[in-house]
Amino acid sequence: MRRFYESFLAVRKLPVPVISAINGPAIGAGCCLALATDLRVASAEAKLGVTFVRLGLHPGMGATHFLPSIVGAQEASKMILTGEVIDGREAHARGLVTKVSETGDATLEDAVAMAEEIAAQAPVAVRAATRTLRIGQEDGLERALWREADAQAQTWNSADLKEGLDALVDKRVPEFNQFETYGQNL
């Protein structure tokens, strides 16, 4: 899992600011990829959510690290623990995206306009500022990724994940019945 996370988050190693243009569903891993970028633009109709718990799986790919730093601990806890899916307007209101585009077609145009505005600035300063901002965001990332990989591996073999996936296929609400005993760590 950990190696997968590293390749998935390779976007963080690019030496320039990375902007996500979200025009559609960014759910689970897709949302995590967007969280790993420096800026996010979403269409009003876009759907964003860290929905791992709805499937019986622990969040991964840095979700538990990046989301709190972007929207704050309370909002991140709510989104992660409920698996809530929100639209682009709500994502903007919560600070998850920098800009909301009124139409899907405008999303890429707005992201490109933001990139052009950044590109018009001093390149050395922009790259240096990008590295500095990421250093602050990456404090604790390695620990979070190891914890996520461990917990996700444990939940990967759970009856809850099987039920969550079956419910998704059957288009029904899952009935989770697996409980850990108090004090048992996942």
XYZ file of N, CA and C in Angstrom, residues 30-141:
336
model
N -9.966 9.623 -6.145
C -9.971 10.818 -6.990
C -9.927 12.093 -6.163
N -10.644 12.097 -5.070
C -10.615 13.253 -4.169
C -9.234 13.370 -3.522
N -8.647 12.228 -3.158
C -7.311 12.246 -2.552
C -6.274 12.836 -3.505
N -6.376 12.490 -4.768
C -5.451 13.063 -5.752
C -5.631 14.577 -5.810
N -6.863 15.044 -5.813
C -7.121 16.489 -5.820
C -6.576 17.146 -4.549
N -6.703 16.477 -3.410
C -6.191 17.022 -2.151
C -4.673 17.195 -2.197
N -4.000 16.346 -2.952
C -2.542 16.399 -3.035
C -2.039 17.543 -3.906
N -2.920 18.162 -4.678
C -2.496 19.272 -5.534
C -2.478 20.570 -4.736
N -1.850 21.572 -5.302
C -1.684 22.836 -4.591
C -2.952 23.679 -4.574
N -3.707 23.638 -5.658
C -4.937 24.418 -5.788
C -5.982 23.566 -6.490
N -7.242 23.833 -6.189
C -8.327 23.068 -6.784
C -9.413 24.012 -7.293
N -9.868 23.758 -8.530
C -10.989 24.468 -9.141
C -12.031 23.405 -9.446
N -13.287 23.648 -9.099
C -14.342 22.657 -9.339
C -15.543 23.303 -9.992
N -16.222 22.520 -10.819
C -17.491 22.993 -11.367
C -18.529 22.950 -10.254
N -19.566 23.732 -10.392
C -20.629 23.761 -9.382
C -21.250 22.386 -9.209
N -21.302 21.607 -10.293
C -21.937 20.280 -10.263
C -20.981 19.170 -9.849
N -19.700 19.456 -9.697
C -18.726 18.426 -9.315
C -19.141 17.793 -7.985
N -18.763 16.563 -7.790
C -19.022 15.861 -6.534
C -17.686 15.463 -5.940
N -17.476 15.842 -4.683
C -16.232 15.528 -3.994
C -16.550 14.812 -2.687
N -15.767 13.805 -2.369
C -15.975 13.097 -1.126
C -14.873 12.101 -0.830
N -14.580 11.961 0.435
C -13.642 10.962 0.928
C -14.519 9.857 1.514
N -14.958 8.946 0.663
C -16.049 8.023 0.988
C -15.604 6.625 1.417
N -14.370 6.464 1.782
C -13.831 5.147 2.125
C -14.678 4.430 3.179
N -15.095 5.155 4.234
C -15.836 4.497 5.323
C -17.182 3.955 4.862
N -17.726 4.519 3.809
C -18.992 4.004 3.260
C -18.815 2.599 2.691
N -17.572 2.277 2.347
C -17.276 0.949 1.806
C -16.727 -0.004 2.864
N -16.437 0.524 4.050
C -15.838 -0.304 5.087
C -14.326 -0.295 5.041
N -13.754 0.737 4.439
C -12.313 0.830 4.255
C -11.775 2.085 4.939
N -10.576 1.973 5.490
C -9.918 3.142 6.092
C -9.460 4.072 4.969
N -9.582 5.382 5.150
C -9.092 6.310 4.118
C -7.594 6.126 3.887
N -7.155 6.442 2.689
C -5.744 6.327 2.351
C -5.297 7.471 1.469
N -4.107 7.335 0.939
C -3.505 8.272 -0.007
C -3.384 9.686 0.541
N -3.195 9.784 1.843
C -2.984 11.089 2.458
C -4.245 11.834 2.841
N -5.399 11.208 2.704
C -6.666 11.895 3.014
C -6.701 12.426 4.442
N -6.246 11.614 5.389
C -6.318 12.034 6.794
C -5.274 13.091 7.129
N -4.352 13.308 6.231
C -3.345 14.349 6.440
C -3.700 15.649 5.715
N -4.003 15.530 4.428
C -4.243 16.727 3.636
C -5.572 17.406 3.941
N -6.637 16.638 4.093
C -7.957 17.248 4.283
C -8.010 18.156 5.509
N -7.508 17.736 6.693
C -7.540 18.657 7.839
C -6.742 19.939 7.614
N -5.638 19.844 6.862
C -4.843 21.054 6.629
C -5.527 21.997 5.653
N -6.441 21.465 4.851
C -7.137 22.292 3.861
C -8.426 22.886 4.429
N -9.235 22.070 5.088
C -10.551 22.541 5.552
C -10.659 22.658 7.071
N -9.632 22.248 7.807
C -9.672 22.285 9.267
C -10.061 20.923 9.833
N -9.696 20.705 11.079
C -9.884 19.396 11.717
C -11.355 19.002 11.833
N -12.215 19.917 12.261
C -13.636 19.588 12.451
C -14.303 19.178 11.144
N -14.101 19.989 10.136
C -14.724 19.723 8.834
C -14.174 18.434 8.230
N -12.861 18.236 8.363
C -12.246 17.020 7.845
C -12.784 15.791 8.568
N -12.916 15.882 9.878
C -13.458 14.754 10.645
C -14.863 14.420 10.179
N -15.675 15.432 9.994
C -17.048 15.204 9.532
C -17.057 14.528 8.160
N -16.261 15.052 7.251
C -16.243 14.507 5.894
C -15.700 13.078 5.857
N -14.626 12.822 6.600
C -14.001 11.500 6.595
C -14.869 10.475 7.321
N -15.417 10.840 8.473
C -16.155 9.877 9.290
C -17.564 9.596 8.779
N -18.112 10.496 7.977
C -19.455 10.265 7.421
C -19.414 9.815 5.962
N -18.282 10.013 5.299
C -18.201 9.691 3.877
C -19.051 10.619 3.038
N -19.314 11.798 3.558
C -20.182 12.775 2.905
C -19.662 13.166 1.518
N -20.576 13.316 0.586
C -20.256 13.794 -0.761
C -20.879 15.182 -0.912
N -20.075 16.147 -1.354
C -20.548 17.524 -1.497
C -20.347 17.989 -2.936
N -21.089 19.020 -3.315
C -20.922 19.557 -4.668
C -19.865 20.658 -4.661
N -19.577 21.178 -5.840
C -18.530 22.183 -5.985
C -18.782 23.450 -5.193
N -20.036 23.890 -5.131
C -20.341 25.106 -4.362
C -20.066 24.903 -2.871
N -20.495 23.760 -2.358
C -20.261 23.465 -0.939
C -18.767 23.283 -0.680
N -18.061 22.663 -1.626
C -16.615 22.503 -1.482
C -15.929 23.867 -1.416
N -16.412 24.812 -2.199
C -15.853 26.166 -2.171
C -16.174 26.848 -0.838
N -17.395 26.691 -0.368
C -17.795 27.299 0.904
C -16.950 26.761 2.065
N -16.550 25.507 1.983
C -15.750 24.887 3.048
C -14.254 25.096 2.870
N -13.854 25.707 1.761
C -12.438 25.953 1.517
C -11.703 24.786 0.886
N -12.441 23.794 0.429
C -11.819 22.632 -0.202
C -11.324 22.969 -1.602
N -12.026 23.859 -2.299
C -11.586 24.316 -3.616
C -11.404 25.825 -3.581
N -10.497 26.310 -4.413
C -10.171 27.731 -4.468
C -11.214 28.528 -5.235
N -11.762 27.885 -6.257
C -12.721 28.560 -7.125
C -13.771 27.563 -7.563
N -15.010 28.043 -7.692
C -16.079 27.225 -8.245
C -16.482 27.832 -9.587
N -16.561 26.986 -10.597
C -16.940 27.420 -11.939
C -18.416 27.129 -12.138
N -19.114 28.055 -12.766
C -20.560 27.896 -12.929
C -20.934 26.766 -13.886
N -20.097 26.513 -14.868
C -20.390 25.419 -15.797
C -19.201 24.479 -15.840
N -19.479 23.257 -16.233
C -18.403 22.278 -16.351
C -17.360 22.692 -17.360
N -17.811 23.259 -18.488
C -16.881 23.688 -19.524
C -15.939 24.786 -19.041
N -16.403 25.592 -18.109
C -15.585 26.698 -17.608
C -14.524 26.239 -16.613
N -14.648 25.038 -16.095
C -13.725 24.574 -15.053
C -12.284 24.545 -15.540
N -12.056 23.911 -16.657
C -10.691 23.849 -17.193
C -10.210 25.245 -17.572
N -11.079 26.044 -18.158
C -10.707 27.416 -18.522
C -10.297 28.209 -17.278
N -11.049 28.058 -16.187
C -10.721 28.771 -14.945
C -9.404 28.272 -14.349
N -9.161 26.964 -14.425
C -7.901 26.415 -13.912
C -6.727 26.915 -14.759
N -6.903 26.957 -16.060
C -5.848 27.448 -16.950
C -5.602 28.934 -16.692
N -6.672 29.706 -16.495
C -6.508 31.139 -16.196
C -5.722 31.328 -14.899
N -5.998 30.490 -13.896
C -5.262 30.567 -12.635
C -3.791 30.207 -12.876
N -3.543 29.181 -13.684
C -2.175 28.782 -14.002
C -1.449 29.905 -14.749
N -2.139 30.573 -15.665
C -1.527 31.686 -16.408
C -1.191 32.840 -15.475
N -2.075 33.097 -14.512
C -1.800 34.164 -13.539
C -0.558 33.831 -12.719
N -0.438 32.572 -12.323
C 0.750 32.145 -11.569
C 1.984 32.209 -12.462
N 1.854 31.750 -13.707
C 2.982 31.727 -14.638
C 3.502 33.127 -14.970
N 2.662 34.133 -14.795
C 3.072 35.511 -15.074
C 3.949 36.087 -13.959
N 4.061 35.360 -12.860
C 4.872 35.827 -11.737
C 6.318 35.353 -11.920
N 7.188 35.791 -11.043
C 8.606 35.425 -11.128
C 8.775 33.917 -10.928
N 9.264 33.191 -11.939
C 9.339 31.725 -11.880
C 10.143 31.167 -10.708
N 11.282 31.763 -10.428
C 12.105 31.253 -9.322
C 11.372 31.435 -7.998
N 10.751 32.578 -7.829
C 10.013 32.840 -6.588
C 8.803 31.918 -6.456
N 8.101 31.669 -7.562
C 6.932 30.782 -7.526
C 7.346 29.372 -7.151
N 8.407 28.876 -7.781
C 8.872 27.520 -7.456
C 9.341 27.433 -6.004
N 10.071 28.437 -5.553
C 10.554 28.429 -4.174
C 9.382 28.493 -3.192
N 8.414 29.331 -3.481
C 7.235 29.434 -2.608
C 6.451 28.125 -2.611
N 6.349 27.479 -3.766
C 5.657 26.190 -3.859
C 6.350 25.163 -2.975
N 7.672 25.089 -3.060
C 8.419 24.144 -2.208
C 8.210 24.462 -0.738
N 8.251 25.736 -0.382
C 8.081 26.127 1.015
C 6.689 25.773 1.526
N 5.675 26.066 0.732
C 4.306 25.713 1.135
C 4.164 24.207 1.316
N 4.734 23.435 0.421
C 4.641 21.979 0.520
C 5.390 21.434 1.728
N 6.511 22.054 2.084
C 7.243 21.611 3.280
C 6.329 21.709 4.496
N 5.620 22.822 4.605
C 4.690 22.986 5.729
C 3.572 21.964 5.694
N 3.098 21.639 4.502
C 2.011 20.665 4.364
C 2.494 19.246 4.598
N 3.758 18.993 4.381
C 4.257 17.626 4.478
C 4.739 17.247 5.869
N 4.743 18.186 6.802
C 5.102 17.859 8.173
C 4.090 16.849 8.715
N 4.537 15.651 9.001
C 3.659 14.602 9.503
C 3.058 13.717 8.423
N 3.289 14.054 7.143
C 2.705 13.278 6.046
C 3.198 11.832 6.052
